[in-house]
Coordinates of C-alpha atoms in Angstrom, one line a residue:
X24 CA 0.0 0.0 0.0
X25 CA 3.0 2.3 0.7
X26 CA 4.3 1.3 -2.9
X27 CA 1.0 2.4 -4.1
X28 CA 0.6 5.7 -2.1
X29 CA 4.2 6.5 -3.1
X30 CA 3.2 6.0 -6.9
X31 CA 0.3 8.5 -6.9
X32 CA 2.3 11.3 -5.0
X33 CA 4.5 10.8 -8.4
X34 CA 1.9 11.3 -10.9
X35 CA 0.3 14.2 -8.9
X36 CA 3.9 15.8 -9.2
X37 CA 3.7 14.8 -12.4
X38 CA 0.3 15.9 -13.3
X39 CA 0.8 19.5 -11.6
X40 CA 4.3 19.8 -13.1
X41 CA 2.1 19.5 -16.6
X42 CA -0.3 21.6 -15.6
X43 CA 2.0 24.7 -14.8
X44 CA 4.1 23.7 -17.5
X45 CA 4.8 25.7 -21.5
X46 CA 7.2 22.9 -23.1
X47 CA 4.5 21.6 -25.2
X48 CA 3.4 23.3 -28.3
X49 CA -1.0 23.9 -28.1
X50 CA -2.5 24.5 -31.7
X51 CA -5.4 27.2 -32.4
X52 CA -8.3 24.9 -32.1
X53 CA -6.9 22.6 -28.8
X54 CA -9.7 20.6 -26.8
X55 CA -12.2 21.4 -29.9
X56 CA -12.4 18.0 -30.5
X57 CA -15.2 15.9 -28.8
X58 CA -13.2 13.2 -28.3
X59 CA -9.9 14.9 -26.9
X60 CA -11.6 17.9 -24.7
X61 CA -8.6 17.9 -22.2
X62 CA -6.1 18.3 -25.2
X63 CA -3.9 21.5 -23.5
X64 CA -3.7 19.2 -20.1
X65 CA -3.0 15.8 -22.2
X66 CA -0.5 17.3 -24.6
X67 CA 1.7 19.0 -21.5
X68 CA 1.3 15.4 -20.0
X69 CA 2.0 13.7 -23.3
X70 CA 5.4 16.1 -23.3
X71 CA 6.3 15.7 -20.0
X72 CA 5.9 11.6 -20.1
X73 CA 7.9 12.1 -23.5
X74 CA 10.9 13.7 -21.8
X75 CA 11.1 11.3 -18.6
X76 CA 11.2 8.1 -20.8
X77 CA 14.1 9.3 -23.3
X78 CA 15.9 10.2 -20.1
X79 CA 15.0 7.2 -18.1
X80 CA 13.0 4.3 -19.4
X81 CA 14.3 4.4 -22.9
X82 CA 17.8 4.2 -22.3
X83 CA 17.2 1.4 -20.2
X84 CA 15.1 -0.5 -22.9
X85 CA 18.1 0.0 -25.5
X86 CA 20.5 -1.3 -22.9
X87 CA 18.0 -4.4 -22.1
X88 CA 17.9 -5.1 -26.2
X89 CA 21.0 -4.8 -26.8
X90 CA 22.3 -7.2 -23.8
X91 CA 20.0 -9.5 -24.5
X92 CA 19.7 -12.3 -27.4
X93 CA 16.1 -11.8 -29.2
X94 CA 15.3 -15.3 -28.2
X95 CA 15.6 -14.9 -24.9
X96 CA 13.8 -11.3 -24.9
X97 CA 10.9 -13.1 -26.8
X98 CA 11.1 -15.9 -24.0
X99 CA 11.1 -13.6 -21.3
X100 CA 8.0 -11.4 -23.3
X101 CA 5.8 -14.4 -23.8
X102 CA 6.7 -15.5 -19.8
X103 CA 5.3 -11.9 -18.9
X104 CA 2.4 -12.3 -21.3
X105 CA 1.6 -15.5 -20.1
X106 CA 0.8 -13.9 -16.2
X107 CA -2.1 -12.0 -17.8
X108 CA -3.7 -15.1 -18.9
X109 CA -6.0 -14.8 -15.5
X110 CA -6.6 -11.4 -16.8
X111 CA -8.2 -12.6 -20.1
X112 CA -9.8 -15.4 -19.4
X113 CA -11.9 -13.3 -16.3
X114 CA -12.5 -10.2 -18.9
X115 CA -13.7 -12.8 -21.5
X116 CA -16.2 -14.3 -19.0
X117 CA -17.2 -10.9 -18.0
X118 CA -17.9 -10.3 -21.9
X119 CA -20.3 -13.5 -21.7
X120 CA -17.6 -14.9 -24.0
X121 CA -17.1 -18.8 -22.1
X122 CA -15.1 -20.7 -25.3
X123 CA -12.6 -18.1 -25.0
X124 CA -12.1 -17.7 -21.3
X125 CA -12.0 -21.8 -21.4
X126 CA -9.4 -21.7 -24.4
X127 CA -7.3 -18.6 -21.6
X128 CA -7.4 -21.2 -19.2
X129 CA -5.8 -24.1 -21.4
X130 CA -3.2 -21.5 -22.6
X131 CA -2.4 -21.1 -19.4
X132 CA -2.3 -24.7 -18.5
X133 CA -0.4 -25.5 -21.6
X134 CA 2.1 -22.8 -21.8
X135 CA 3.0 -22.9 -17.9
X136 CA 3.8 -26.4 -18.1
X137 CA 4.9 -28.1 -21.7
X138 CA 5.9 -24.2 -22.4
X139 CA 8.1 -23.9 -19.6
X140 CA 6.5 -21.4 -17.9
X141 CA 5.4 -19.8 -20.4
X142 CA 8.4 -19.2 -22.5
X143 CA 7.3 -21.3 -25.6
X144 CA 3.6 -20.6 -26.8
X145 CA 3.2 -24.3 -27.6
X146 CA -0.5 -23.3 -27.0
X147 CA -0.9 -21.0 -30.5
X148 CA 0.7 -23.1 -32.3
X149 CA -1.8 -26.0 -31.2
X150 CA -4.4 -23.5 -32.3
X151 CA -5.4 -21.5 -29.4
X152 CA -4.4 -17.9 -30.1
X153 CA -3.7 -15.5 -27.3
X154 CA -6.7 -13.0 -26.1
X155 CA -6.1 -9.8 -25.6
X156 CA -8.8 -8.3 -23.1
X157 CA -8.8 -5.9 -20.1
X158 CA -11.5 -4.6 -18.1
X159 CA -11.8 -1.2 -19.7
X160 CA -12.8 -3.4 -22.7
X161 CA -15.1 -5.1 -20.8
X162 CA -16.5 -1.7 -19.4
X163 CA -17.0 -0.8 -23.6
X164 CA -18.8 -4.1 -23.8
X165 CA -21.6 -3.8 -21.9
X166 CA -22.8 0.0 -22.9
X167 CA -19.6 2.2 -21.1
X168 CA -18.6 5.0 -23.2
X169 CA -14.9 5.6 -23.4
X170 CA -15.0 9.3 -21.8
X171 CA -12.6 11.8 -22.7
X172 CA -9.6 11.0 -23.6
X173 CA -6.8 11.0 -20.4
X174 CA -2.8 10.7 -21.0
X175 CA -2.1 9.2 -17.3
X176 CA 0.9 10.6 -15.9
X177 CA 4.1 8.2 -16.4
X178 CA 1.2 5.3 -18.1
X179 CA 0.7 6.9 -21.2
X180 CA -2.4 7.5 -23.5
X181 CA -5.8 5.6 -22.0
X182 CA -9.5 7.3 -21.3
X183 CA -11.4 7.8 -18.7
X184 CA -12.9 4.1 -19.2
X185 CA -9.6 2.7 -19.8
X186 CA -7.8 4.4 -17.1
X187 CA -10.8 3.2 -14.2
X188 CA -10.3 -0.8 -16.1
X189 CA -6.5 -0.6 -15.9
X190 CA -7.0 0.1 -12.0
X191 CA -9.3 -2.9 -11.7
X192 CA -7.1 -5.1 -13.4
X193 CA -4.0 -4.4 -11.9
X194 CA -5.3 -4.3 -8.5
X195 CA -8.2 -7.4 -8.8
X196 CA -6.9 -9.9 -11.8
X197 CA -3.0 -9.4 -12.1
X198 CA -1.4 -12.2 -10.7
X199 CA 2.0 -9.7 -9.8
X200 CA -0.2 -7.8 -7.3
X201 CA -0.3 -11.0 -5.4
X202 CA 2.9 -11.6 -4.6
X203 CA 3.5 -10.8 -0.7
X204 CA 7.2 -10.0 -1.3
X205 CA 6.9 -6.3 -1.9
X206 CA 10.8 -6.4 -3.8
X207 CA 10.2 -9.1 -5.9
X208 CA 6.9 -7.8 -6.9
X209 CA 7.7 -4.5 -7.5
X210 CA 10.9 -6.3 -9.2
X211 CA 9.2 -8.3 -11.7
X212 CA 6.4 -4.9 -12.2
X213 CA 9.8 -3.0 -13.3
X214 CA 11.2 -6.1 -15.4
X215 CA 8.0 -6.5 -17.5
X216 CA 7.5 -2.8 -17.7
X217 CA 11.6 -2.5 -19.3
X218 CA 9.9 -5.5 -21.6
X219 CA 7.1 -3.5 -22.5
X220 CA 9.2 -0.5 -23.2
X221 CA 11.7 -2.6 -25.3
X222 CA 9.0 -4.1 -27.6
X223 CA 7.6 -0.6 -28.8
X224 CA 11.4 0.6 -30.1
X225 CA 10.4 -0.3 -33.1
X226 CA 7.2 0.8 -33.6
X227 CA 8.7 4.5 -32.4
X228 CA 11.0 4.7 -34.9
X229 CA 8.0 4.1 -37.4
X230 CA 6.3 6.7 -35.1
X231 CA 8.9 9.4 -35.4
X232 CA 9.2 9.0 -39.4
X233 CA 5.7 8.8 -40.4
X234 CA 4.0 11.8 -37.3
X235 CA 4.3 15.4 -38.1
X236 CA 2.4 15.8 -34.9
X237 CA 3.4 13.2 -33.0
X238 CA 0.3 13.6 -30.0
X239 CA -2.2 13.2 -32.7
X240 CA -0.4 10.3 -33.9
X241 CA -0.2 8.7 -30.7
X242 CA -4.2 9.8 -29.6
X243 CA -5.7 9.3 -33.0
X244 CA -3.9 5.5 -33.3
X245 CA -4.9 4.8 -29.6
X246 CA -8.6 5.2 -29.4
X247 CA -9.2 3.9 -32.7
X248 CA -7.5 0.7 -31.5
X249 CA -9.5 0.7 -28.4
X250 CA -12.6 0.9 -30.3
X251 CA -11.3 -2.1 -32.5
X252 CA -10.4 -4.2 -29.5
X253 CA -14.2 -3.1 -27.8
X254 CA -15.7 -4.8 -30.7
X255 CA -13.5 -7.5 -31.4
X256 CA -11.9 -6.7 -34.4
X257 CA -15.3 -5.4 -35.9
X258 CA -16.5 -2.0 -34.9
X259 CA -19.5 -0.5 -36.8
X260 CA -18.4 2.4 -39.4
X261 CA -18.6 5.7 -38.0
X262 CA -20.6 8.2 -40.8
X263 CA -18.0 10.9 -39.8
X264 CA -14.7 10.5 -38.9
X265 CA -15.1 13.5 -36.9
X266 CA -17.9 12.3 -34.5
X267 CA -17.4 10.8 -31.0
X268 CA -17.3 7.2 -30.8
X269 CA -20.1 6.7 -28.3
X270 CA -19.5 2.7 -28.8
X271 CA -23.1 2.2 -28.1
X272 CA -23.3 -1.8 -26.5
X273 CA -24.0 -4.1 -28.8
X274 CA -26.3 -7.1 -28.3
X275 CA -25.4 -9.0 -25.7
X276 CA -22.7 -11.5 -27.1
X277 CA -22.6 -15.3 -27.2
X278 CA -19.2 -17.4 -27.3
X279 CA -19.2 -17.2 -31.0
X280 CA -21.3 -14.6 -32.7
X281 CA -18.3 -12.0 -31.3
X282 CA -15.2 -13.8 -32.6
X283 CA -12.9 -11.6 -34.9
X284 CA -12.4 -12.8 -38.7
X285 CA -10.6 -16.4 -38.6
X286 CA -8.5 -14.5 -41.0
X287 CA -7.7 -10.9 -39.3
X288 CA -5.0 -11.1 -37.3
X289 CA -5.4 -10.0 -33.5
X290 CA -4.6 -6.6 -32.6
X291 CA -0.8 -5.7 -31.2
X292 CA -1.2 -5.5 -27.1
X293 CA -1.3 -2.0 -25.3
X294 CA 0.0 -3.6 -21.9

Protein backbone atom coordinates (compact mmCIF):
# COMPACT_ATOMS: atom_id res chain seq x y z
CA UNK A 1 0.00 0.00 0.00
CA UNK A 2 2.98 2.26 0.72
CA UNK A 3 4.30 1.29 -2.89
CA UNK A 4 1.02 2.35 -4.13
CA UNK A 5 0.57 5.66 -2.08
CA UNK A 6 4.21 6.54 -3.11
CA UNK A 7 3.17 6.00 -6.92
CA UNK A 8 0.29 8.46 -6.92
CA UNK A 9 2.32 11.34 -4.97
CA UNK A 10 4.54 10.84 -8.38
CA UNK A 11 1.87 11.34 -10.88
CA UNK A 12 0.26 14.17 -8.87
CA UNK A 13 3.94 15.80 -9.20
CA UNK A 14 3.72 14.85 -12.42
CA UNK A 15 0.26 15.88 -13.33
CA UNK A 16 0.80 19.53 -11.61
CA UNK A 17 4.32 19.81 -13.07
CA UNK A 18 2.13 19.52 -16.60
CA UNK A 19 -0.27 21.60 -15.59
CA UNK A 20 2.04 24.74 -14.83
CA UNK A 21 4.12 23.70 -17.54
CA UNK A 22 4.81 25.67 -21.46
CA UNK A 23 7.19 22.87 -23.05
CA UNK A 24 4.51 21.64 -25.23
CA UNK A 25 3.36 23.26 -28.34
CA UNK A 26 -1.01 23.88 -28.13
CA UNK A 27 -2.49 24.54 -31.66
CA UNK A 28 -5.36 27.23 -32.40
CA UNK A 29 -8.30 24.88 -32.08
CA UNK A 30 -6.89 22.57 -28.76
CA UNK A 31 -9.73 20.61 -26.81
CA UNK A 32 -12.20 21.37 -29.89
CA UNK A 33 -12.38 18.04 -30.49
CA UNK A 34 -15.16 15.90 -28.80
CA UNK A 35 -13.25 13.23 -28.27
CA UNK A 36 -9.93 14.87 -26.87
CA UNK A 37 -11.63 17.91 -24.73
CA UNK A 38 -8.60 17.94 -22.17
CA UNK A 39 -6.08 18.26 -25.21
CA UNK A 40 -3.95 21.50 -23.47
CA UNK A 41 -3.69 19.16 -20.07
CA UNK A 42 -3.00 15.82 -22.21
CA UNK A 43 -0.47 17.34 -24.60
CA UNK A 44 1.71 19.02 -21.46
CA UNK A 45 1.30 15.45 -20.00
CA UNK A 46 1.98 13.70 -23.27
CA UNK A 47 5.44 16.06 -23.29
CA UNK A 48 6.27 15.72 -19.96
CA UNK A 49 5.88 11.58 -20.13
CA UNK A 50 7.93 12.10 -23.47
CA UNK A 51 10.92 13.66 -21.84
CA UNK A 52 11.05 11.32 -18.64
CA UNK A 53 11.20 8.13 -20.79
CA UNK A 54 14.08 9.33 -23.28
CA UNK A 55 15.89 10.21 -20.12
CA UNK A 56 15.00 7.16 -18.15
CA UNK A 57 12.95 4.32 -19.44
CA UNK A 58 14.27 4.38 -22.87
CA UNK A 59 17.84 4.16 -22.34
CA UNK A 60 17.15 1.38 -20.20
CA UNK A 61 15.10 -0.46 -22.91
CA UNK A 62 18.10 -0.03 -25.45
CA UNK A 63 20.48 -1.34 -22.90
CA UNK A 64 18.04 -4.42 -22.08
CA UNK A 65 17.93 -5.11 -26.25
CA UNK A 66 20.96 -4.82 -26.83
CA UNK A 67 22.31 -7.17 -23.85
CA UNK A 68 19.99 -9.55 -24.49
CA UNK A 69 19.72 -12.29 -27.45
CA UNK A 70 16.13 -11.82 -29.17
CA UNK A 71 15.25 -15.26 -28.23
CA UNK A 72 15.59 -14.93 -24.91
CA UNK A 73 13.82 -11.30 -24.88
CA UNK A 74 10.95 -13.14 -26.77
CA UNK A 75 11.14 -15.93 -23.95
CA UNK A 76 11.06 -13.57 -21.31
CA UNK A 77 8.03 -11.41 -23.27
CA UNK A 78 5.76 -14.38 -23.77
CA UNK A 79 6.65 -15.45 -19.85
CA UNK A 80 5.29 -11.88 -18.92
CA UNK A 81 2.38 -12.32 -21.28
CA UNK A 82 1.60 -15.51 -20.11
CA UNK A 83 0.84 -13.92 -16.20
CA UNK A 84 -2.05 -12.03 -17.82
CA UNK A 85 -3.74 -15.11 -18.85
CA UNK A 86 -5.99 -14.78 -15.51
CA UNK A 87 -6.63 -11.45 -16.80
CA UNK A 88 -8.16 -12.56 -20.15
CA UNK A 89 -9.81 -15.39 -19.37
CA UNK A 90 -11.85 -13.28 -16.28
CA UNK A 91 -12.53 -10.21 -18.88
CA UNK A 92 -13.67 -12.82 -21.50
CA UNK A 93 -16.19 -14.26 -19.04
CA UNK A 94 -17.21 -10.86 -17.98
CA UNK A 95 -17.94 -10.28 -21.94
CA UNK A 96 -20.30 -13.54 -21.69
CA UNK A 97 -17.55 -14.91 -24.03
CA UNK A 98 -17.06 -18.79 -22.10
CA UNK A 99 -15.13 -20.67 -25.25
CA UNK A 100 -12.64 -18.07 -24.99
CA UNK A 101 -12.06 -17.66 -21.25
CA UNK A 102 -12.00 -21.83 -21.41
CA UNK A 103 -9.40 -21.73 -24.42
CA UNK A 104 -7.34 -18.65 -21.58
CA UNK A 105 -7.42 -21.21 -19.22
CA UNK A 106 -5.82 -24.12 -21.43
CA UNK A 107 -3.23 -21.55 -22.56
CA UNK A 108 -2.35 -21.08 -19.38
CA UNK A 109 -2.26 -24.75 -18.45
CA UNK A 110 -0.43 -25.49 -21.57
CA UNK A 111 2.07 -22.80 -21.84
CA UNK A 112 3.00 -22.86 -17.87
CA UNK A 113 3.83 -26.40 -18.10
CA UNK A 114 4.94 -28.06 -21.72
CA UNK A 115 5.87 -24.23 -22.45
CA UNK A 116 8.08 -23.90 -19.64
CA UNK A 117 6.46 -21.43 -17.86
CA UNK A 118 5.36 -19.83 -20.45
CA UNK A 119 8.44 -19.25 -22.50
CA UNK A 120 7.26 -21.29 -25.58
CA UNK A 121 3.63 -20.59 -26.83
CA UNK A 122 3.23 -24.35 -27.60
CA UNK A 123 -0.54 -23.35 -26.97
CA UNK A 124 -0.86 -21.02 -30.55
CA UNK A 125 0.71 -23.15 -32.35
CA UNK A 126 -1.80 -25.99 -31.18
CA UNK A 127 -4.45 -23.54 -32.31
CA UNK A 128 -5.35 -21.54 -29.41
CA UNK A 129 -4.39 -17.94 -30.10
CA UNK A 130 -3.73 -15.49 -27.30
CA UNK A 131 -6.69 -13.03 -26.09
CA UNK A 132 -6.07 -9.79 -25.58
CA UNK A 133 -8.83 -8.31 -23.09
CA UNK A 134 -8.78 -5.93 -20.13
CA UNK A 135 -11.48 -4.64 -18.11
CA UNK A 136 -11.76 -1.23 -19.74
CA UNK A 137 -12.84 -3.45 -22.74
CA UNK A 138 -15.14 -5.13 -20.84
CA UNK A 139 -16.54 -1.68 -19.40
CA UNK A 140 -16.99 -0.85 -23.60
CA UNK A 141 -18.85 -4.08 -23.79
CA UNK A 142 -21.57 -3.77 -21.91
CA UNK A 143 -22.76 0.05 -22.91
CA UNK A 144 -19.62 2.18 -21.09
CA UNK A 145 -18.59 5.01 -23.20
CA UNK A 146 -14.93 5.55 -23.36
CA UNK A 147 -14.98 9.31 -21.84
CA UNK A 148 -12.57 11.82 -22.71
CA UNK A 149 -9.55 11.05 -23.55
CA UNK A 150 -6.76 11.02 -20.39
CA UNK A 151 -2.84 10.73 -20.97
CA UNK A 152 -2.14 9.22 -17.31
CA UNK A 153 0.85 10.59 -15.93
CA UNK A 154 4.12 8.19 -16.38
CA UNK A 155 1.23 5.29 -18.07
CA UNK A 156 0.73 6.94 -21.24
CA UNK A 157 -2.43 7.45 -23.49
CA UNK A 158 -5.79 5.64 -22.02
CA UNK A 159 -9.48 7.33 -21.30
CA UNK A 160 -11.38 7.85 -18.68
CA UNK A 161 -12.86 4.07 -19.23
CA UNK A 162 -9.57 2.66 -19.83
CA UNK A 163 -7.84 4.39 -17.06
CA UNK A 164 -10.75 3.16 -14.23
CA UNK A 165 -10.30 -0.81 -16.13
CA UNK A 166 -6.52 -0.58 -15.95
CA UNK A 167 -7.04 0.11 -12.04
CA UNK A 168 -9.28 -2.91 -11.69
CA UNK A 169 -7.06 -5.07 -13.40
CA UNK A 170 -3.97 -4.40 -11.88
CA UNK A 171 -5.27 -4.29 -8.48
CA UNK A 172 -8.21 -7.37 -8.83
CA UNK A 173 -6.85 -9.86 -11.79
CA UNK A 174 -3.01 -9.40 -12.08
CA UNK A 175 -1.36 -12.18 -10.66
CA UNK A 176 2.03 -9.74 -9.83
CA UNK A 177 -0.21 -7.77 -7.33
CA UNK A 178 -0.27 -11.04 -5.42
CA UNK A 179 2.92 -11.62 -4.62
CA UNK A 180 3.50 -10.78 -0.74
CA UNK A 181 7.23 -10.05 -1.25
CA UNK A 182 6.94 -6.26 -1.89
CA UNK A 183 10.84 -6.45 -3.77
CA UNK A 184 10.23 -9.12 -5.87
CA UNK A 185 6.86 -7.76 -6.90
CA UNK A 186 7.74 -4.53 -7.53
CA UNK A 187 10.90 -6.28 -9.21
CA UNK A 188 9.22 -8.26 -11.67
CA UNK A 189 6.36 -4.90 -12.18
CA UNK A 190 9.80 -2.99 -13.33
CA UNK A 191 11.19 -6.10 -15.43
CA UNK A 192 8.00 -6.53 -17.53
CA UNK A 193 7.53 -2.76 -17.66
CA UNK A 194 11.56 -2.46 -19.29
CA UNK A 195 9.85 -5.53 -21.55
CA UNK A 196 7.13 -3.53 -22.50
CA UNK A 197 9.15 -0.52 -23.24
CA UNK A 198 11.66 -2.63 -25.32
CA UNK A 199 8.95 -4.11 -27.65
CA UNK A 200 7.62 -0.58 -28.83
CA UNK A 201 11.38 0.61 -30.14
CA UNK A 202 10.41 -0.26 -33.09
CA UNK A 203 7.22 0.76 -33.62
CA UNK A 204 8.70 4.47 -32.36
CA UNK A 205 11.01 4.67 -34.90
CA UNK A 206 8.01 4.10 -37.43
CA UNK A 207 6.27 6.73 -35.09
CA UNK A 208 8.91 9.37 -35.43
CA UNK A 209 9.25 8.96 -39.37
CA UNK A 210 5.67 8.82 -40.42
CA UNK A 211 3.99 11.82 -37.29
CA UNK A 212 4.29 15.42 -38.15
CA UNK A 213 2.36 15.78 -34.87
CA UNK A 214 3.39 13.16 -33.02
CA UNK A 215 0.34 13.60 -29.98
CA UNK A 216 -2.25 13.20 -32.66
CA UNK A 217 -0.39 10.29 -33.95
CA UNK A 218 -0.21 8.71 -30.74
CA UNK A 219 -4.19 9.83 -29.62
CA UNK A 220 -5.66 9.30 -32.99
CA UNK A 221 -3.90 5.53 -33.35
CA UNK A 222 -4.87 4.83 -29.61
CA UNK A 223 -8.56 5.25 -29.44
CA UNK A 224 -9.21 3.85 -32.70
CA UNK A 225 -7.51 0.75 -31.54
CA UNK A 226 -9.52 0.66 -28.43
CA UNK A 227 -12.55 0.87 -30.30
CA UNK A 228 -11.33 -2.11 -32.54
CA UNK A 229 -10.42 -4.18 -29.53
CA UNK A 230 -14.21 -3.14 -27.84
CA UNK A 231 -15.71 -4.84 -30.70
CA UNK A 232 -13.49 -7.53 -31.42
CA UNK A 233 -11.89 -6.70 -34.36
CA UNK A 234 -15.35 -5.41 -35.92
CA UNK A 235 -16.51 -1.97 -34.91
CA UNK A 236 -19.49 -0.51 -36.81
CA UNK A 237 -18.36 2.45 -39.40
CA UNK A 238 -18.58 5.66 -38.03
CA UNK A 239 -20.59 8.22 -40.79
CA UNK A 240 -17.99 10.86 -39.75
CA UNK A 241 -14.72 10.53 -38.87
CA UNK A 242 -15.08 13.48 -36.90
CA UNK A 243 -17.89 12.32 -34.48
CA UNK A 244 -17.36 10.75 -30.96
CA UNK A 245 -17.28 7.16 -30.80
CA UNK A 246 -20.15 6.67 -28.27
CA UNK A 247 -19.49 2.71 -28.83
CA UNK A 248 -23.06 2.18 -28.05
CA UNK A 249 -23.33 -1.83 -26.48
CA UNK A 250 -24.01 -4.08 -28.82
CA UNK A 251 -26.34 -7.13 -28.29
CA UNK A 252 -25.38 -8.96 -25.65
CA UNK A 253 -22.67 -11.54 -27.05
CA UNK A 254 -22.64 -15.27 -27.21
CA UNK A 255 -19.16 -17.40 -27.25
CA UNK A 256 -19.23 -17.18 -30.96
CA UNK A 257 -21.28 -14.60 -32.70
CA UNK A 258 -18.26 -11.97 -31.34
CA UNK A 259 -15.16 -13.85 -32.63
CA UNK A 260 -12.87 -11.63 -34.89
CA UNK A 261 -12.36 -12.79 -38.71
CA UNK A 262 -10.64 -16.42 -38.59
CA UNK A 263 -8.48 -14.50 -40.97
CA UNK A 264 -7.74 -10.94 -39.28
CA UNK A 265 -5.02 -11.13 -37.32
CA UNK A 266 -5.40 -10.02 -33.52
CA UNK A 267 -4.57 -6.59 -32.59
CA UNK A 268 -0.79 -5.73 -31.21
CA UNK A 269 -1.24 -5.45 -27.12
CA UNK A 270 -1.26 -2.02 -25.35
CA UNK A 271 -0.03 -3.60 -21.92
Amino acid sequence: MKALIGLWRIAAALALAAALGACASIPPGAGSNPADPWEVYNRHMFDLNDRVDRVTLKPVARAYEAALPRDLRVCINNVFLNLLEPVNAINNLLQAKPSEAMSDVARLFWNSTAGLLGCFDVAAKAGAPRSNEDFGQTLGRWGFGPGPYFVLPLLGPSSVRDASGRLFDFLGTDPLWYIQDIPVRNSLVGARLVDTRASLLPAEKVLDAAALDRYQFVRDAYLQLRRNLVYDGNPPRLEDPDDEDPEQAPPAPSSDANKPAADQPPPPSTR
